[in-house]
Short mmCIF file of C-alpha atoms in Angstrom, two decimals:
data_model
loop_
_atom_site.label_atom_id
_atom_site.label_comp_id
_atom_site.label_asym_id
_atom_site.label_seq_id
_atom_site.Cartn_x
_atom_site.Cartn_y
_atom_site.Cartn_z
CA MET A 1 -46.27 -27.56 64.88
CA LYS A 2 -44.18 -30.40 66.38
CA ARG A 3 -47.37 -32.31 67.09
CA ILE A 4 -48.47 -32.01 63.43
CA PHE A 5 -45.11 -33.30 62.18
CA PHE A 6 -45.23 -36.15 64.69
CA LEU A 7 -48.67 -37.19 63.48
CA PHE A 8 -47.61 -36.87 59.86
CA PHE A 9 -44.61 -39.16 60.24
CA SER A 10 -46.53 -41.57 62.46
CA VAL A 11 -49.12 -41.98 59.73
CA LEU A 12 -46.47 -42.47 57.03
CA LEU A 13 -44.76 -45.04 59.21
CA CYS A 14 -48.02 -46.95 59.57
CA LEU A 15 -48.60 -46.81 55.83
CA SER A 16 -45.12 -48.08 55.00
CA ALA A 17 -45.14 -50.87 57.57
CA LYS A 18 -45.39 -54.42 56.33
CA PRO A 19 -48.55 -56.31 57.30
CA GLN A 20 -48.06 -57.20 60.94
CA SER A 21 -50.66 -59.96 61.14
CA LYS A 22 -53.42 -61.78 59.34
CA VAL A 23 -57.16 -61.52 59.41
CA SER A 24 -59.33 -64.58 59.01
CA GLY A 25 -62.92 -65.65 59.33
CA TYR A 26 -65.87 -67.13 57.49
CA VAL A 27 -68.31 -66.14 54.80
CA TYR A 28 -71.53 -67.88 55.72
CA ASP A 29 -75.18 -68.28 54.78
CA ASP A 30 -77.03 -66.27 57.44
CA ILE A 31 -80.21 -68.32 57.32
CA ASN A 32 -81.90 -66.62 60.28
CA ASN A 33 -80.65 -63.15 59.23
CA ASN A 34 -79.36 -62.25 62.68
CA GLY A 35 -75.94 -61.02 61.54
CA LYS A 36 -73.89 -63.61 63.41
CA LYS A 37 -72.62 -67.04 62.47
CA ASP A 38 -74.61 -69.63 64.39
CA ARG A 39 -73.44 -73.18 64.83
CA LYS A 40 -75.76 -74.67 62.23
CA GLU A 41 -75.07 -72.02 59.58
CA GLN A 42 -72.78 -73.26 56.83
CA GLY A 43 -69.85 -71.46 55.29
CA ILE A 44 -70.01 -70.64 51.57
CA ALA A 45 -67.16 -71.85 49.37
CA GLY A 46 -65.55 -69.90 46.54
CA VAL A 47 -66.49 -66.38 47.71
CA ALA A 48 -63.88 -63.65 47.17
CA VAL A 49 -62.70 -61.55 50.14
CA SER A 50 -60.24 -58.64 50.00
CA ASN A 51 -58.20 -56.30 52.20
CA GLY A 52 -58.22 -53.65 49.46
CA ARG A 53 -55.14 -55.05 47.74
CA GLU A 54 -54.96 -58.82 48.01
CA VAL A 55 -57.97 -60.98 47.11
CA THR A 56 -58.54 -64.56 48.19
CA VAL A 57 -61.46 -67.01 47.98
CA THR A 58 -63.04 -69.02 50.74
CA ASP A 59 -62.34 -72.74 51.04
CA SER A 60 -64.92 -75.54 51.18
CA LYS A 61 -65.93 -74.46 54.70
CA GLY A 62 -66.23 -70.77 53.84
CA PHE A 63 -62.94 -69.92 55.57
CA TYR A 64 -60.56 -67.17 54.36
CA SER A 65 -57.28 -65.63 55.52
CA LEU A 66 -55.62 -62.39 54.36
CA PRO A 67 -52.57 -60.26 55.28
CA LEU A 68 -53.40 -57.30 57.49
CA GLY A 69 -51.78 -53.92 58.07
CA ASN A 70 -52.64 -50.93 60.24
CA ASP A 71 -55.08 -49.21 57.87
CA ASN A 72 -57.37 -51.81 56.36
CA ILE A 73 -60.96 -52.39 55.44
CA ILE A 74 -61.66 -56.06 54.92
CA PHE A 75 -64.66 -56.77 52.70
CA VAL A 76 -66.52 -59.57 51.04
CA ILE A 77 -67.11 -59.38 47.28
CA LYS A 78 -70.80 -60.14 46.90
CA PRO A 79 -71.24 -63.23 44.73
CA GLU A 80 -74.04 -63.80 42.24
CA GLY A 81 -77.17 -65.22 43.89
CA TYR A 82 -76.60 -63.65 47.30
CA GLN A 83 -77.17 -60.28 48.93
CA VAL A 84 -75.24 -58.58 51.70
CA PRO A 85 -76.90 -57.06 54.78
CA HIS A 86 -78.09 -53.45 54.56
CA ASP A 87 -78.50 -50.86 57.28
CA ALA A 88 -81.63 -48.79 57.96
CA ASN A 89 -80.71 -46.44 55.08
CA ASN A 90 -80.17 -49.29 52.60
CA LEU A 91 -76.38 -48.92 52.56
CA PRO A 92 -74.68 -52.29 51.94
CA ARG A 93 -72.74 -53.54 54.97
CA PHE A 94 -70.14 -55.90 53.51
CA TYR A 95 -66.98 -54.73 55.29
CA TYR A 96 -65.07 -54.56 58.56
CA ILE A 97 -62.92 -51.52 59.40
CA HIS A 98 -59.59 -52.25 61.07
CA LYS A 99 -57.70 -49.05 61.97
CA PRO A 100 -55.98 -49.69 65.32
CA GLU A 101 -53.69 -46.67 64.94
CA SER A 102 -55.93 -44.11 63.23
CA HIS A 103 -55.56 -40.41 64.04
CA PRO A 104 -59.00 -38.78 63.85
CA GLU A 105 -57.60 -35.62 65.49
CA MET A 106 -55.75 -34.90 62.25
CA PHE A 107 -58.94 -34.25 60.34
CA ARG A 108 -61.55 -31.52 60.30
CA TYR A 109 -64.41 -33.96 59.72
CA LYS A 110 -65.16 -37.04 61.75
CA THR A 111 -63.23 -40.19 60.88
CA THR A 112 -62.91 -43.66 62.38
CA SER A 113 -61.55 -43.80 65.91
CA PRO A 114 -58.87 -46.40 66.68
CA THR A 115 -60.60 -49.75 66.37
CA GLY A 116 -58.51 -51.66 68.89
CA LYS A 117 -57.79 -55.37 68.88
CA LEU A 118 -58.85 -57.44 65.89
CA PRO A 119 -61.60 -60.00 66.60
CA LYS A 120 -60.52 -63.64 66.48
CA SER A 121 -62.79 -64.20 63.50
CA VAL A 122 -64.05 -61.50 61.12
CA ASP A 123 -67.11 -63.10 59.54
CA PHE A 124 -69.31 -61.93 56.69
CA ALA A 125 -72.99 -62.77 56.43
CA LEU A 126 -74.66 -63.41 53.08
CA LEU A 127 -78.32 -64.02 52.38
CA ALA A 128 -79.35 -66.32 49.54
CA ALA A 129 -81.28 -64.22 46.99
CA PRO A 130 -81.92 -65.49 43.46
CA GLU A 131 -80.90 -62.92 40.85
CA SER A 132 -82.10 -62.55 37.29
CA ASP A 133 -79.55 -62.02 34.52
CA THR A 134 -81.89 -59.25 33.37
CA PHE A 135 -82.02 -56.32 35.78
CA THR A 136 -81.91 -52.52 36.04
CA ALA A 137 -79.74 -50.19 38.13
CA LEU A 138 -80.06 -46.44 38.68
CA VAL A 139 -77.00 -44.29 37.98
CA PHE A 140 -76.66 -40.87 39.65
CA GLY A 141 -74.04 -38.26 38.79
CA ASP A 142 -72.92 -35.79 41.48
CA PRO A 143 -75.63 -34.98 44.07
CA GLN A 144 -73.10 -32.43 45.44
CA PRO A 145 -75.13 -30.46 48.01
CA TYR A 146 -73.29 -27.62 49.73
CA ASN A 147 -75.91 -27.06 52.44
CA LEU A 148 -79.12 -28.51 53.87
CA GLU A 149 -81.27 -26.51 51.45
CA GLU A 150 -79.58 -28.32 48.56
CA ILE A 151 -80.09 -31.65 50.33
CA ASP A 152 -83.77 -30.73 50.27
CA PHE A 153 -83.55 -29.90 46.54
CA PHE A 154 -81.93 -33.29 45.94
CA PHE A 155 -84.56 -35.14 47.94
CA ARG A 156 -87.66 -33.36 46.61
CA GLY A 157 -86.43 -33.14 43.04
CA VAL A 158 -84.75 -36.51 42.51
CA VAL A 159 -85.16 -39.01 45.35
CA SER A 160 -88.92 -38.42 45.68
CA GLU A 161 -89.27 -39.27 41.97
CA ILE A 162 -87.63 -42.69 42.32
CA LYS A 163 -89.06 -43.52 45.74
CA GLY A 164 -91.08 -46.71 45.46
CA MET A 165 -90.09 -47.23 41.82
CA GLN A 166 -90.53 -50.88 40.88
CA GLY A 167 -88.09 -53.13 39.03
CA ILE A 168 -84.86 -51.47 40.22
CA SER A 169 -82.25 -53.78 41.77
CA PHE A 170 -79.97 -51.10 43.24
CA GLY A 171 -78.57 -47.62 42.65
CA ILE A 172 -75.13 -46.08 42.52
CA SER A 173 -73.95 -42.46 42.98
CA LEU A 174 -70.78 -41.61 41.08
CA GLY A 175 -69.10 -39.35 43.63
CA ASP A 176 -69.36 -35.84 45.04
CA LEU A 177 -71.94 -37.07 47.52
CA ALA A 178 -71.32 -33.78 49.33
CA GLY A 179 -69.84 -30.45 48.33
CA ASN A 180 -66.70 -30.23 50.52
CA ASN A 181 -68.73 -30.18 53.76
CA LEU A 182 -68.43 -33.83 54.76
CA ASP A 183 -70.92 -33.35 57.60
CA LEU A 184 -73.50 -33.47 54.79
CA HIS A 185 -72.76 -37.13 54.13
CA GLN A 186 -75.23 -38.14 56.83
CA PRO A 187 -78.15 -36.03 55.53
CA TYR A 188 -77.34 -37.36 52.04
CA ILE A 189 -77.46 -40.93 53.39
CA GLN A 190 -80.83 -40.27 55.02
CA ALA A 191 -82.17 -38.77 51.79
CA ILE A 192 -80.97 -41.54 49.46
CA GLY A 193 -82.09 -44.15 51.99
CA GLN A 194 -85.68 -43.21 51.25
CA ALA A 195 -85.30 -44.52 47.70
CA GLY A 196 -86.00 -47.89 49.27
CA ILE A 197 -83.34 -49.90 47.38
CA PRO A 198 -79.70 -50.88 48.09
CA TRP A 199 -77.42 -47.97 47.24
CA TYR A 200 -73.71 -48.07 46.40
CA ASN A 201 -71.54 -44.97 46.51
CA VAL A 202 -68.37 -43.72 44.83
CA MET A 203 -65.90 -41.21 46.28
CA GLY A 204 -65.59 -37.84 44.52
CA ASN A 205 -63.07 -35.03 44.77
CA HIS A 206 -65.50 -33.04 46.96
CA ASP A 207 -65.69 -35.98 49.42
CA MET A 208 -61.98 -35.89 50.36
CA ASN A 209 -60.31 -35.16 53.65
CA LEU A 210 -58.19 -32.23 52.49
CA GLU A 211 -55.91 -32.43 55.56
CA ALA A 212 -54.69 -35.89 54.55
CA PRO A 213 -50.87 -36.10 54.35
CA ALA A 214 -51.11 -38.97 51.84
CA ASP A 215 -53.57 -39.96 49.13
CA SER A 216 -54.45 -43.22 50.88
CA LEU A 217 -55.80 -41.19 53.82
CA ALA A 218 -57.95 -38.74 51.83
CA ASP A 219 -60.86 -41.18 52.08
CA GLU A 220 -61.01 -41.49 55.89
CA THR A 221 -64.45 -39.89 56.27
CA ILE A 222 -65.82 -41.70 53.20
CA GLU A 223 -64.66 -44.99 54.72
CA MET A 224 -66.31 -44.26 58.06
CA ASN A 225 -69.62 -43.28 56.42
CA PHE A 226 -69.80 -45.64 53.44
CA GLY A 227 -67.13 -48.31 53.76
CA PRO A 228 -64.22 -48.96 51.38
CA ALA A 229 -63.58 -46.47 48.60
CA ASN A 230 -62.37 -49.35 46.40
CA TYR A 231 -64.45 -52.51 46.22
CA SER A 232 -66.32 -54.82 43.88
CA PHE A 233 -69.48 -56.91 43.75
CA ASN A 234 -71.39 -59.21 41.41
CA TYR A 235 -74.97 -59.07 40.25
CA GLY A 236 -76.33 -61.42 37.58
CA LYS A 237 -73.72 -61.77 34.83
CA VAL A 238 -72.12 -58.42 35.70
CA HIS A 239 -69.05 -57.66 37.82
CA PHE A 240 -68.91 -54.11 39.23
CA ILE A 241 -65.61 -52.52 40.29
CA VAL A 242 -65.91 -49.25 42.26
CA LEU A 243 -62.80 -47.09 42.49
CA ASP A 244 -61.55 -43.86 44.05
CA ASP A 245 -59.78 -42.32 41.04
CA ILE A 246 -58.63 -39.07 42.70
CA LEU A 247 -54.94 -38.62 43.46
CA TYR A 248 -54.54 -36.11 46.29
CA PRO A 249 -52.43 -34.09 46.61
CA ASP A 250 -51.70 -33.84 42.89
CA PRO A 251 -48.34 -35.62 42.47
CA ARG A 252 -47.32 -33.06 39.84
CA ASP A 253 -47.23 -30.07 42.18
CA GLY A 254 -48.54 -31.14 45.60
CA LYS A 255 -51.68 -29.03 45.12
CA SER A 256 -55.28 -29.77 44.18
CA TYR A 257 -55.89 -33.25 42.68
CA TRP A 258 -55.41 -35.35 39.56
CA GLY A 259 -57.36 -38.30 38.19
CA GLY A 260 -55.58 -41.63 38.50
CA PHE A 261 -54.88 -44.68 40.65
CA ARG A 262 -52.43 -45.69 43.36
CA GLU A 263 -50.35 -48.83 42.93
CA SER A 264 -52.42 -50.64 45.58
CA GLN A 265 -55.62 -49.95 43.63
CA LEU A 266 -54.21 -51.38 40.41
CA GLU A 267 -53.06 -54.41 42.41
CA PHE A 268 -56.58 -54.81 43.78
CA ILE A 269 -58.07 -54.72 40.27
CA LYS A 270 -55.56 -57.29 39.02
CA ASN A 271 -56.18 -59.61 41.97
CA ASP A 272 -59.95 -59.14 41.79
CA LEU A 273 -60.14 -59.98 38.08
CA ARG A 274 -58.35 -63.30 38.67
CA TYR A 275 -61.67 -64.62 39.98
CA VAL A 276 -63.96 -63.09 37.33
CA ASP A 277 -65.09 -65.13 34.30
CA LYS A 278 -64.18 -63.69 30.91
CA ASP A 279 -67.78 -63.86 29.71
CA LYS A 280 -68.98 -61.42 32.39
CA LEU A 281 -69.58 -57.74 31.74
CA ILE A 282 -67.09 -55.62 33.71
CA VAL A 283 -68.58 -52.29 34.85
CA LEU A 284 -66.06 -49.82 36.27
CA ALA A 285 -67.49 -46.98 38.36
CA PHE A 286 -65.40 -43.96 39.36
CA HIS A 287 -65.71 -40.18 39.50
CA ILE A 288 -63.26 -38.45 37.14
CA PRO A 289 -63.51 -39.50 33.45
CA MET A 290 -60.33 -40.94 31.95
CA TYR A 291 -60.38 -39.23 28.55
CA ASN A 292 -58.54 -35.98 29.20
CA ASP A 293 -54.82 -36.45 29.88
CA ASN A 294 -54.66 -33.11 31.70
CA SER A 295 -57.23 -34.24 34.25
CA PHE A 296 -56.38 -37.98 34.35
CA ARG A 297 -52.92 -39.54 34.51
CA PRO A 298 -52.59 -41.34 31.15
CA GLU A 299 -50.23 -44.08 32.36
CA ASP A 300 -52.86 -45.16 34.91
CA ARG A 301 -55.47 -45.44 32.18
CA ARG A 302 -53.02 -47.49 30.12
CA ARG A 303 -52.31 -49.84 33.03
CA LEU A 304 -56.02 -50.24 33.76
CA PHE A 305 -56.70 -51.10 30.13
CA GLU A 306 -53.84 -53.60 30.20
CA LEU A 307 -55.62 -55.40 33.04
CA LEU A 308 -58.88 -55.42 31.06
CA LYS A 309 -57.50 -56.50 27.68
CA ASP A 310 -58.66 -60.11 27.98
CA TYR A 311 -62.22 -59.11 28.88
CA PRO A 312 -64.39 -58.56 25.77
CA TYR A 313 -67.33 -56.99 27.64
CA THR A 314 -66.52 -53.76 29.51
CA VAL A 315 -67.99 -50.31 30.18
CA SER A 316 -67.05 -47.42 32.49
CA LEU A 317 -69.23 -44.98 34.42
CA SER A 318 -68.01 -41.54 35.53
CA ALA A 319 -69.43 -38.12 36.44
CA HIS A 320 -67.58 -34.96 37.66
CA THR A 321 -67.92 -32.76 34.54
CA HIS A 322 -71.53 -31.54 35.04
CA ILE A 323 -72.23 -32.24 31.38
CA GLN A 324 -73.23 -35.48 29.69
CA GLN A 325 -71.13 -37.25 27.08
CA GLN A 326 -70.34 -40.63 25.58
CA LEU A 327 -66.60 -41.30 25.43
CA PHE A 328 -64.92 -44.02 23.38
CA TYR A 329 -61.38 -45.35 23.76
CA ASP A 330 -59.62 -46.95 20.81
CA LYS A 331 -56.01 -48.03 20.29
CA GLU A 332 -54.90 -44.39 20.02
CA LYS A 333 -56.31 -43.92 23.54
CA ASP A 334 -54.57 -47.00 24.96
CA TRP A 335 -57.37 -49.53 24.46
CA PHE A 336 -56.06 -52.95 23.38
CA ARG A 337 -59.12 -54.48 21.72
CA ASN A 338 -60.62 -53.72 18.30
CA LYS A 339 -64.04 -52.73 19.67
CA PRO A 340 -63.66 -49.38 21.52
CA HIS A 341 -64.21 -49.18 25.26
CA HIS A 342 -67.28 -47.09 26.14
CA GLU A 343 -67.33 -44.65 29.06
CA TYR A 344 -70.63 -43.03 29.98
CA ASN A 345 -69.85 -39.67 31.54
CA ALA A 346 -73.15 -39.21 33.34
CA GLY A 347 -75.23 -36.10 33.77
CA THR A 348 -75.65 -34.91 37.35
CA THR A 349 -78.50 -35.05 39.83
CA CYS A 350 -77.51 -31.56 41.01
CA GLY A 351 -77.53 -30.39 37.37
CA ASP A 352 -75.62 -27.12 37.20
CA TRP A 353 -75.03 -27.00 40.97
CA TYR A 354 -78.73 -26.29 41.72
CA SER A 355 -78.74 -23.05 39.72
CA GLY A 356 -81.35 -21.54 37.41
CA GLU A 357 -84.88 -20.27 37.69
CA ILE A 358 -87.18 -21.54 40.43
CA ASN A 359 -90.00 -23.67 39.03
CA GLU A 360 -93.56 -24.28 40.19
CA ARG A 361 -92.32 -26.94 42.67
CA ASN A 362 -90.05 -24.33 44.28
CA LEU A 363 -86.99 -26.13 42.90
CA PRO A 364 -84.21 -24.74 40.68
CA GLU A 365 -84.35 -25.82 37.03
CA THR A 366 -80.57 -26.47 37.16
CA THR A 367 -79.90 -27.33 33.49
CA MET A 368 -76.30 -28.35 32.80
CA ARG A 369 -73.93 -26.18 30.77
CA ASP A 370 -74.28 -28.34 27.65
CA GLY A 371 -78.06 -28.05 27.71
CA THR A 372 -78.65 -31.44 29.35
CA PRO A 373 -81.44 -31.09 31.93
CA GLN A 374 -80.97 -32.32 35.49
CA GLY A 375 -81.58 -36.06 35.62
CA TYR A 376 -80.33 -39.59 36.16
CA ALA A 377 -79.83 -42.78 34.17
CA PHE A 378 -81.30 -46.24 34.00
CA MET A 379 -78.71 -48.88 33.18
CA ARG A 380 -80.45 -52.01 31.94
CA PHE A 381 -78.59 -55.33 31.80
CA SER A 382 -79.34 -58.51 29.93
CA GLY A 383 -76.61 -61.08 30.50
CA ASN A 384 -73.36 -59.32 29.59
CA GLN A 385 -75.07 -56.66 27.46
CA TYR A 386 -76.35 -53.25 28.57
CA THR A 387 -78.30 -50.20 27.46
CA LEU A 388 -78.54 -46.73 28.98
CA ASP A 389 -81.50 -44.35 29.24
CA TYR A 390 -81.53 -40.82 30.61
CA LYS A 391 -84.52 -39.61 32.64
CA VAL A 392 -85.03 -35.85 32.96
CA VAL A 393 -86.28 -34.89 36.42
CA GLY A 394 -89.94 -33.90 36.37
CA LYS A 395 -90.49 -34.87 32.71
CA PRO A 396 -92.14 -37.92 31.09
CA ALA A 397 -89.88 -40.93 30.52
CA ASP A 398 -90.05 -40.47 26.72
CA TYR A 399 -88.58 -36.95 26.86
CA ARG A 400 -85.23 -37.76 25.24
CA MET A 401 -84.34 -34.58 23.37
CA ASN A 402 -85.01 -30.87 23.10
CA ILE A 403 -85.98 -29.43 19.70
CA TYR A 404 -85.04 -25.75 19.38
CA HIS A 405 -86.41 -23.71 16.46
CA PRO A 406 -88.26 -20.47 15.59
CA LYS A 407 -91.93 -20.37 16.50
CA VAL A 408 -92.78 -18.56 13.26
CA VAL A 409 -90.95 -18.03 9.95
CA PRO A 410 -91.78 -15.90 6.86
CA HIS A 411 -93.34 -17.72 3.92
CA ASN A 412 -90.97 -18.61 1.09
CA LYS A 413 -88.20 -16.39 2.41
CA LYS A 414 -84.64 -17.45 3.18
CA THR A 415 -83.74 -17.41 6.87
CA SER A 416 -80.56 -18.13 8.79
CA ALA A 417 -82.61 -19.70 11.58
CA GLY A 418 -82.59 -23.47 11.88
CA ILE A 419 -83.67 -26.52 13.82
CA VAL A 420 -81.24 -27.62 16.54
CA VAL A 421 -81.76 -30.89 18.43
CA ASN A 422 -80.09 -31.72 21.74
CA PHE A 423 -80.34 -35.53 22.01
CA PHE A 424 -79.35 -35.82 25.66
CA MET A 425 -77.75 -39.29 25.45
CA GLY A 426 -76.39 -38.74 21.96
CA SER A 427 -72.97 -39.60 20.60
CA ALA A 428 -71.02 -39.54 17.34
CA LYS A 429 -72.29 -43.08 16.75
CA ASP A 430 -75.92 -41.93 16.53
CA VAL A 431 -78.06 -40.92 13.57
CA VAL A 432 -80.57 -38.07 13.93
CA GLU A 433 -83.13 -37.39 11.17
CA TYR A 434 -86.03 -35.01 10.72
CA ARG A 435 -89.04 -34.48 8.55
CA ILE A 436 -91.68 -31.80 8.21
CA ASP A 437 -95.23 -33.10 8.33
CA ASP A 438 -95.18 -36.44 6.47
CA SER A 439 -92.31 -35.72 4.08
CA GLU A 440 -89.21 -37.89 3.61
CA TRP A 441 -86.79 -38.39 6.48
CA LYS A 442 -83.56 -36.41 6.05
CA ARG A 443 -80.36 -36.59 8.07
CA MET A 444 -79.39 -33.76 10.37
CA GLN A 445 -75.79 -32.64 10.72
CA ARG A 446 -74.02 -33.35 14.01
CA ILE A 447 -72.22 -30.29 15.37
CA GLU A 448 -70.25 -29.40 18.49
CA ALA A 449 -71.32 -26.00 19.78
CA PRO A 450 -73.11 -24.36 22.71
CA ASP A 451 -76.78 -25.32 22.93
CA PRO A 452 -78.86 -22.31 21.77
CA ALA A 453 -81.68 -23.26 24.13
CA TYR A 454 -79.25 -23.01 27.05
CA LEU A 455 -77.92 -19.69 25.78
CA GLU A 456 -81.49 -18.39 25.78
CA LEU A 457 -81.74 -19.29 29.48
CA LEU A 458 -78.62 -17.25 30.18
CA TYR A 459 -79.91 -14.25 28.20
CA ARG A 460 -82.98 -14.12 30.45
CA TRP A 461 -80.70 -13.63 33.45
CA ASP A 462 -78.47 -11.12 31.76
CA ARG A 463 -81.25 -8.96 30.30
CA THR A 464 -83.83 -8.99 33.08
CA ASP A 465 -84.93 -5.66 34.56
CA GLU A 466 -85.78 -7.31 37.88
CA LEU A 467 -83.74 -9.74 39.93
CA MET A 468 -85.02 -13.28 39.58
CA PRO A 469 -85.16 -15.83 42.42
CA GLY A 470 -82.48 -18.50 42.23
CA SER A 471 -78.98 -18.04 40.82
CA ARG A 472 -77.66 -17.47 37.31
CA PRO A 473 -76.51 -20.70 35.62
CA SER A 474 -72.90 -21.25 34.60
CA ASN A 475 -71.75 -20.08 31.20
CA ALA A 476 -72.38 -22.43 28.28
CA VAL A 477 -69.85 -25.01 27.10
CA THR A 478 -69.63 -27.04 23.90
CA CYS A 479 -72.27 -29.73 23.63
CA THR A 480 -71.26 -33.03 21.96
CA HIS A 481 -74.81 -34.21 21.28
CA LEU A 482 -76.28 -31.49 19.04
CA TRP A 483 -77.67 -31.86 15.52
CA GLN A 484 -78.86 -29.08 13.21
CA THR A 485 -80.53 -28.37 9.87
CA ALA A 486 -82.13 -25.43 8.07
CA ILE A 487 -85.80 -24.78 8.77
CA PRO A 488 -88.02 -24.99 5.68
CA THR A 489 -90.03 -21.91 4.74
CA LYS A 490 -91.33 -23.00 1.32
CA LEU A 491 -94.44 -24.52 2.79
CA SER A 492 -98.11 -23.64 2.90
CA LEU A 493 -99.20 -20.96 5.33
CA GLY A 494 -100.13 -22.29 8.75
CA VAL A 495 -98.84 -24.74 11.36
CA HIS A 496 -96.39 -27.49 10.45
CA THR A 497 -95.01 -30.40 12.45
CA ILE A 498 -91.32 -31.05 12.99
CA GLU A 499 -90.67 -34.72 13.67
CA VAL A 500 -87.21 -35.79 14.86
CA LYS A 501 -86.04 -39.41 14.91
CA ALA A 502 -82.86 -40.36 16.82
CA THR A 503 -81.29 -43.80 16.47
CA ASP A 504 -78.85 -44.39 19.32
CA MET A 505 -75.69 -46.46 19.71
CA PHE A 506 -77.75 -49.42 20.89
CA GLY A 507 -79.89 -49.42 17.72
CA ARG A 508 -83.01 -48.05 19.38
CA THR A 509 -85.15 -45.32 17.81
CA PHE A 510 -86.80 -42.40 19.61
CA ILE A 511 -89.19 -39.86 18.07
CA GLN A 512 -90.20 -36.45 19.33
CA LYS A 513 -92.30 -33.68 17.76
CA SER A 514 -92.72 -29.92 17.77
CA THR A 515 -94.55 -27.36 15.65
CA TYR A 516 -93.94 -23.98 14.03
CA ARG A 517 -95.95 -21.55 11.88
CA VAL A 518 -95.35 -20.26 8.38
CA GLU A 519 -96.84 -16.78 7.89
CA LYS A 520 -97.01 -14.31 5.06
CA ASP A 521 -93.95 -12.09 4.98
CA LYS A 522 -94.79 -8.61 6.25
CA GLY A 523 -91.95 -7.06 4.24
CA MET A 524 -90.23 -3.79 5.13
CA LYS A 525 -92.27 -0.84 6.34
CA TYR A 526 -90.84 2.64 6.28
CA LEU A 527 -92.15 5.63 8.17
CA LYS A 528 -92.89 8.63 5.94
CA SER A 529 -91.17 11.78 7.04
CA GLN A 530 -93.52 14.44 8.30
#
């Protein structure tokens, strides 16, 4: 017990100590790509470098200098037109870990051992790489495997689908890279490495070191495996800021966790933005969405938005909820500008935690609780503008919605059944219309309710006479991207086509079709008594 208290106070002492020295070095053009600064290789001026709080820029010779404490990761902020080195699994290597007084024995999972004396010069290699202002990134919500079998589900179901995909500049996973077992970070890295593109990663609440005595130490294993939990980089006309937005332990009661930011993180954002042009798109990537004040500290959201108020082009990416939703922040939700701030709360690559029926590929269907199928997003950039598309795993790229309706209805007879559309990327800003055959387009009514198609999946589990392989999905929750209308029965007998047209927040239109039959009403039949 004494040893634990000694370690605890030693760590706190290290955290509270003022920076004891400085770190310096060069950012240089690694022409021969050997990872070391050779005599003829020139430094690159004007490149931002950070210690996780302060940010500076290199001088005309590529030289930088920063304050240094006992628990630092120093990193270069990738500038436009350059790439950073990547390891064999395509993880960006843009940082140097300096933890001379770390205490790996405190933690259940492996963390960085004491790093010893700081090198005389901590240099960062960059490789010149022309970048288009028009590019595409992949966005993954929670992979969250709890064992090696689920790593296999993730690889065969998701990674194998994007492997070798052309026209993708990089990918990003929005946290919960593992499900509490941090030894699974390495199998996850090996799986995602086979995508064949650079891959950035965000820390989630299931990636924390739960033994950490302070929030700043809950990311020790993440840092060892992936680098800094808070960092930024540029690509084209876009500036990405990646943040750990989990406060642990929860400052309200010392238990569990709460969404929010430490003071040092807000300082990093402020210092980072000093070197970002106002005409760039700012993309924030973190794990816990900011909308719910019970799950995210509202004053931290307010302070973040204060830092962003002079930037007209912004968007946030989050995951965590295992549903998919579009969130908008206006002045009532602390946003300072007239145009609301958009947060895409992404669907997950593990879906509903790898639950559901086993399909023909021997993979769980794993539909999310709001009826959104397992999938991932394409984020497409053009200058400082963006669009988002959701790709359902194992389905064609144009599968954007599910149309739920009766297969057959009685001719010319009133029915309480209807047509319900789950437009997976839908929001309150969208318009969804329908028509039967070639009739006029009519608007559908947006509702917030459980998805009936998802409820039908649950009923199969609850009413089966035989146990099914796989595991029962989670109970349904309210879906925010449902539209409904009555189903027409005053039609000719036979098959009719339902056509649904969804116009999204970006002004794009998507059409999908289904069919149903109208049959002669069989009426009521009574058995004659014998």
